[in-house]
Short mmCIF file of C-alpha atoms in Angstrom, two decimals:
data_model
loop_
_atom_site.label_atom_id
_atom_site.label_comp_id
_atom_site.label_asym_id
_atom_site.label_seq_id
_atom_site.Cartn_x
_atom_site.Cartn_y
_atom_site.Cartn_z
CA MET A 1 -53.28 42.04 36.39
CA GLY A 2 -55.04 43.39 33.23
CA LEU A 3 -56.33 40.77 30.94
CA ALA A 4 -53.59 38.08 32.17
CA PRO A 5 -56.23 35.75 33.78
CA LEU A 6 -58.55 35.76 30.69
CA TYR A 7 -55.57 33.81 28.69
CA ILE A 8 -55.66 30.96 31.06
CA PRO A 9 -59.09 29.31 29.73
CA ILE A 10 -57.58 29.81 26.21
CA VAL A 11 -54.54 27.88 27.32
CA CYS A 12 -56.61 25.23 28.86
CA ALA A 13 -58.84 24.81 25.62
CA ALA A 14 -55.82 24.64 23.46
CA CYS A 15 -54.24 22.11 25.58
CA TRP A 16 -57.20 19.79 25.66
CA ALA A 17 -58.27 20.32 21.99
CA LEU A 18 -54.99 20.48 20.32
CA GLY A 19 -52.13 18.72 22.12
CA SER A 20 -49.10 19.25 23.70
CA ARG A 21 -47.15 21.24 21.15
CA ALA A 22 -49.96 23.57 20.07
CA GLY A 23 -50.84 23.86 23.93
CA TYR A 24 -47.41 24.98 24.85
CA LEU A 25 -47.08 27.20 22.02
CA VAL A 26 -50.33 29.08 23.00
CA ALA A 27 -49.00 29.38 26.52
CA ILE A 28 -45.86 31.24 25.34
CA VAL A 29 -48.10 33.37 23.06
CA ALA A 30 -50.33 34.17 25.74
CA ALA A 31 -47.32 35.24 27.96
CA VAL A 32 -46.09 37.57 25.57
CA LEU A 33 -49.57 39.05 24.94
CA ALA A 34 -50.13 39.40 28.71
CA VAL A 35 -47.04 41.67 28.74
CA VAL A 36 -47.87 43.77 25.86
CA PRO A 37 -49.96 46.24 27.75
CA HIS A 38 -46.99 47.10 30.02
CA LEU A 39 -44.79 48.04 26.89
CA ALA A 40 -46.58 51.56 27.43
CA GLU A 41 -44.85 52.05 30.67
CA LEU A 42 -41.47 51.06 29.06
CA PRO A 43 -39.83 54.54 29.34
CA GLY A 44 -40.19 54.20 33.22
CA LEU A 45 -40.02 50.24 33.27
CA SER A 46 -36.71 48.68 33.35
CA PRO A 47 -36.11 45.96 30.93
CA ALA A 48 -35.22 43.72 33.87
CA LEU A 49 -38.66 44.06 35.42
CA LEU A 50 -40.44 43.76 32.08
CA GLY A 51 -38.42 40.49 31.47
CA ALA A 52 -39.34 39.29 34.79
CA ARG A 53 -43.04 39.84 34.31
CA MET A 54 -42.91 37.92 30.94
CA ALA A 55 -41.06 34.90 32.74
CA VAL A 56 -43.80 34.90 35.45
CA ARG A 57 -46.57 34.69 32.97
CA ALA A 58 -44.62 32.23 30.75
CA VAL A 59 -44.08 29.90 33.88
CA THR A 60 -47.66 30.27 35.02
CA TYR A 61 -49.22 29.61 31.68
CA VAL A 62 -46.62 26.66 31.18
CA PHE A 63 -47.56 25.21 34.43
CA VAL A 64 -51.28 25.57 33.67
CA ALA A 65 -50.68 23.72 30.14
CA ALA A 66 -48.63 20.96 31.79
CA ILE A 67 -51.48 20.26 34.25
CA VAL A 68 -54.15 20.21 31.65
CA LEU A 69 -52.23 18.10 29.40
CA SER A 70 -51.61 15.56 32.24
CA PHE A 71 -55.47 15.29 32.88
CA ARG A 72 -55.88 14.88 28.95
CA ARG A 73 -53.24 12.04 28.79
CA SER A 74 -55.19 10.44 31.67
CA PHE A 75 -58.49 10.87 30.20
CA ASP A 76 -57.38 9.51 26.85
CA ARG A 77 -55.77 6.40 28.46
CA GLU A 78 -59.01 5.80 30.43
CA HIS A 79 -61.00 6.25 27.54
CA HIS A 80 -58.83 3.98 25.48
CA LEU A 81 -58.94 1.24 28.27
CA ALA A 82 -62.58 1.57 28.45
CA ALA A 83 -63.16 0.54 24.94
CA ARG A 84 -60.50 -2.10 24.77
CA ASP A 85 -60.16 -5.83 25.83
CA ARG A 86 -57.55 -5.66 28.33
CA MET A 87 -55.97 -8.96 27.14
CA THR A 88 -55.72 -8.30 23.45
CA ASP A 89 -56.02 -4.64 22.96
CA ALA A 90 -58.89 -5.32 20.47
CA LEU A 91 -62.12 -3.50 20.65
CA ASN A 92 -64.41 -5.02 23.52
CA LYS A 93 -67.67 -6.39 22.54
CA GLU A 94 -70.05 -3.37 23.45
CA THR A 95 -67.51 -0.89 21.86
CA PHE A 96 -67.27 -2.91 18.80
CA ARG A 97 -70.94 -3.40 18.47
CA GLU A 98 -71.51 0.51 18.93
CA ARG A 99 -69.02 0.89 16.04
CA VAL A 100 -70.99 -1.40 13.71
CA ILE A 101 -74.30 0.67 14.32
CA HIS A 102 -72.39 3.90 13.93
CA ARG A 103 -70.61 2.95 10.75
CA LEU A 104 -73.86 1.40 9.02
CA ASP A 105 -75.79 4.32 10.07
CA LEU A 106 -73.27 6.71 8.22
CA ALA A 107 -72.87 4.36 5.23
CA VAL A 108 -76.66 4.77 4.25
CA PRO A 109 -76.42 7.91 2.41
CA ALA A 110 -72.87 7.03 0.98
CA ARG A 111 -74.11 3.69 -0.29
CA GLN A 112 -71.10 1.99 1.40
CA SER A 113 -71.03 -1.90 1.60
CA PHE A 114 -69.30 -3.84 4.26
CA LEU A 115 -68.02 -7.19 5.13
CA LEU A 116 -68.99 -8.32 8.71
CA ALA A 117 -66.94 -11.31 9.85
CA ILE A 118 -66.91 -13.42 13.25
CA LEU A 119 -64.07 -15.77 13.64
CA ASP A 120 -63.79 -18.48 16.39
CA LEU A 121 -60.83 -20.35 17.41
CA ASP A 122 -61.25 -24.11 16.78
CA ASP A 123 -60.73 -26.50 19.95
CA PHE A 124 -59.57 -23.64 22.01
CA LYS A 125 -61.34 -25.07 25.10
CA GLY A 126 -59.24 -28.26 24.50
CA LEU A 127 -55.87 -25.97 24.21
CA ASN A 128 -56.86 -24.54 27.75
CA ASN A 129 -57.50 -28.12 29.40
CA ARG A 130 -54.22 -29.56 27.85
CA HIS A 131 -51.82 -26.67 28.40
CA GLY A 132 -53.57 -24.32 30.84
CA HIS A 133 -54.95 -20.80 30.55
CA VAL A 134 -51.58 -19.28 30.13
CA ALA A 135 -51.00 -21.03 27.05
CA GLY A 136 -54.51 -20.02 25.94
CA ASP A 137 -53.99 -16.42 26.73
CA GLU A 138 -50.73 -16.22 24.81
CA VAL A 139 -52.28 -17.66 21.81
CA LEU A 140 -55.18 -15.03 21.96
CA ARG A 141 -52.60 -12.15 22.42
CA THR A 142 -50.43 -13.48 19.39
CA PHE A 143 -53.63 -13.67 17.34
CA ALA A 144 -54.72 -10.17 18.15
CA GLN A 145 -51.35 -8.73 17.42
CA GLY A 146 -51.20 -10.41 13.95
CA ALA A 147 -54.79 -9.39 13.24
CA ARG A 148 -54.13 -5.62 13.90
CA GLY A 149 -51.08 -6.02 11.66
CA ILE A 150 -53.25 -7.44 8.82
CA ILE A 151 -56.12 -4.95 8.99
CA ARG A 152 -56.24 -1.57 7.36
CA ARG A 153 -56.54 1.64 9.09
CA GLU A 154 -60.33 1.93 8.12
CA ASP A 155 -61.18 -1.70 9.41
CA ASP A 156 -62.69 -2.44 12.95
CA PHE A 157 -61.46 -5.42 14.90
CA GLY A 158 -62.99 -6.51 18.30
CA ARG A 159 -62.97 -9.62 20.72
CA ILE A 160 -66.74 -10.51 21.36
CA GLY A 161 -66.25 -13.60 23.20
CA GLY A 162 -63.60 -15.83 24.99
CA ASP A 163 -62.10 -16.90 21.68
CA GLU A 164 -64.33 -15.13 19.30
CA PHE A 165 -63.32 -12.09 17.36
CA ALA A 166 -65.11 -9.74 14.89
CA PHE A 167 -64.21 -7.68 12.00
CA LEU A 168 -65.90 -4.88 10.07
CA LEU A 169 -64.37 -3.96 6.73
CA PRO A 170 -65.59 -1.37 4.07
CA VAL A 171 -65.58 -3.05 0.61
CA HIS A 172 -66.69 -1.75 -2.85
CA SER A 173 -68.14 -4.93 -4.25
CA ALA A 174 -69.22 -8.56 -3.68
CA GLU A 175 -66.06 -9.79 -5.43
CA GLU A 176 -63.91 -7.49 -3.32
CA ALA A 177 -65.64 -8.95 0.00
CA VAL A 178 -65.12 -12.56 -1.19
CA TYR A 179 -61.37 -11.70 -1.89
CA PHE A 180 -61.08 -10.00 1.61
CA ALA A 181 -62.84 -12.85 3.35
CA ARG A 182 -60.55 -15.36 1.79
CA SER A 183 -57.50 -13.40 2.40
CA LEU A 184 -58.32 -12.58 5.97
CA HIS A 185 -58.85 -16.42 6.83
CA LYS A 186 -55.83 -17.34 5.24
CA ARG A 187 -53.66 -14.80 6.78
CA LEU A 188 -54.95 -15.31 10.10
CA SER A 189 -54.63 -19.13 9.94
CA SER A 190 -50.90 -18.24 9.32
CA VAL A 191 -50.74 -16.34 12.36
CA LEU A 192 -52.34 -19.17 14.37
CA ALA A 193 -49.94 -21.72 12.82
CA GLY A 194 -46.88 -19.69 14.07
CA THR A 195 -48.04 -19.92 17.81
CA PRO A 196 -46.30 -22.41 20.13
CA HIS A 197 -49.78 -24.34 20.32
CA PRO A 198 -51.04 -24.15 16.63
CA VAL A 199 -54.86 -24.13 16.52
CA THR A 200 -57.12 -23.36 13.52
CA CYS A 201 -60.08 -21.10 13.12
CA SER A 202 -63.54 -20.93 11.58
CA MET A 203 -65.06 -17.85 10.21
CA GLY A 204 -68.32 -16.54 8.86
CA ALA A 205 -68.43 -13.38 6.80
CA LEU A 206 -71.61 -11.54 5.58
CA LEU A 207 -71.62 -9.10 2.80
CA ILE A 208 -73.79 -6.04 3.83
CA GLN A 209 -74.82 -4.10 0.63
CA PRO A 210 -76.41 -0.64 0.67
CA GLU A 211 -79.96 -1.81 0.12
CA THR A 212 -79.55 -4.11 3.11
CA PRO A 213 -81.73 -3.41 6.44
CA ARG A 214 -79.17 -2.15 8.77
CA ASP A 215 -80.38 -3.91 11.74
CA GLU A 216 -77.21 -4.65 13.69
CA PRO A 217 -78.64 -7.60 16.07
CA SER A 218 -79.85 -9.38 12.96
CA LEU A 219 -76.76 -8.89 11.02
CA MET A 220 -74.50 -10.19 13.82
CA HIS A 221 -76.96 -13.10 14.35
CA ALA A 222 -76.65 -13.81 10.54
CA VAL A 223 -72.73 -13.86 10.34
CA ASP A 224 -72.66 -15.95 13.75
CA GLN A 225 -74.82 -18.63 12.01
CA LEU A 226 -72.51 -18.68 9.04
CA MET A 227 -69.48 -19.43 11.38
CA TYR A 228 -71.58 -22.03 13.22
CA ALA A 229 -72.14 -23.68 9.79
CA VAL A 230 -68.49 -23.93 9.45
CA LYS A 231 -68.11 -25.61 12.66
CA ARG A 232 -70.78 -27.85 11.85
CA ALA A 233 -69.05 -28.88 8.39
CA GLY A 234 -65.90 -29.61 9.88
CA LYS A 235 -64.10 -26.32 11.04
CA ASN A 236 -60.93 -24.66 9.70
CA ALA A 237 -62.70 -22.83 6.80
CA VAL A 238 -64.74 -19.55 5.86
CA GLU A 239 -68.33 -19.33 4.78
CA ILE A 240 -69.46 -16.43 2.92
CA GLY A 241 -73.07 -15.21 2.65
CA ARG A 242 -74.88 -12.10 1.51
CA ALA A 243 -77.46 -10.33 3.94
CA ALA A 244 -81.08 -10.48 2.23
CA THR A 245 -82.51 -7.18 1.01
CA ASP A 246 -86.11 -8.42 0.37
CA ARG A 247 -86.46 -10.75 3.20
CA ALA A 248 -85.48 -10.87 7.04
CA PRO A 249 -82.00 -9.39 7.06
CA ASP A 250 -80.74 -12.21 9.39
CA THR A 251 -81.27 -14.74 6.55
CA PRO A 252 -78.29 -14.96 4.03
CA VAL A 253 -79.10 -15.66 0.48
CA PRO A 254 -79.20 -19.49 -0.47
CA SER A 255 -76.16 -19.15 -2.65
CA ARG A 256 -73.40 -19.22 -0.09
CA LEU A 257 -69.63 -19.65 -0.94
CA ARG A 258 -67.83 -22.14 1.26
CA VAL A 259 -64.04 -21.90 1.04
CA PRO A 260 -62.18 -24.99 2.51
CA ILE A 261 -58.80 -24.08 4.03
CA GLU A 262 -57.04 -25.94 1.42
CA ALA A 263 -58.39 -23.67 -1.27
CA CYS A 264 -57.28 -20.74 0.48
CA LEU A 265 -53.60 -21.68 0.77
#
């Protein structure tokens, strides 16, 4: 057998870490390397026997690679499902909050600012009561699909409640944060307007600057309060606040910018 069995862990590691193309390539290379020691026997070894040995090695390693890749696909699928909301394919509440904590911690040395937003569908319970949960579920799926098409690759999007969604967007300035908040609300409102049962949305958005204390529960509470302020003021709008730097992080600065939906269109 020589060193042939020692190549199996290498094939397994390549398939698990590098993917199918690299995994199968390593399997074929391992088959060739496993036969190389037998080349010294070539004068007394027929080419057919040498070819048969290489074929056996190749089939063995490719079979091992196929099994490992199958396990890897199953693992990735289960990992994806564990982090996602089954209905909308957005990040679930726990995963989104973990992402917020992780990204805010990494952003401290980089002096990165973020816009944290929570959006609630207005009168969604009434929609369910009038048209049933099937209609409500269809609105949620349409909204989530539209949101995924709007956000950038570096943005995070999650479902944190029945009809509540959250966004975490890296920004470079307060002006960019205001622009993103307005644009996001406008475009998401357009997505909702295109559903069979048009609904509106209320959004709170909080600018988190580098000097802001990175306390995730307080920040989520602050942006949640901004969203409910919109609800109390008449719904269908976005309110933007700035997380305080010299006071409790869950208290937005007094100067808020409330943008009615008419001003966004």
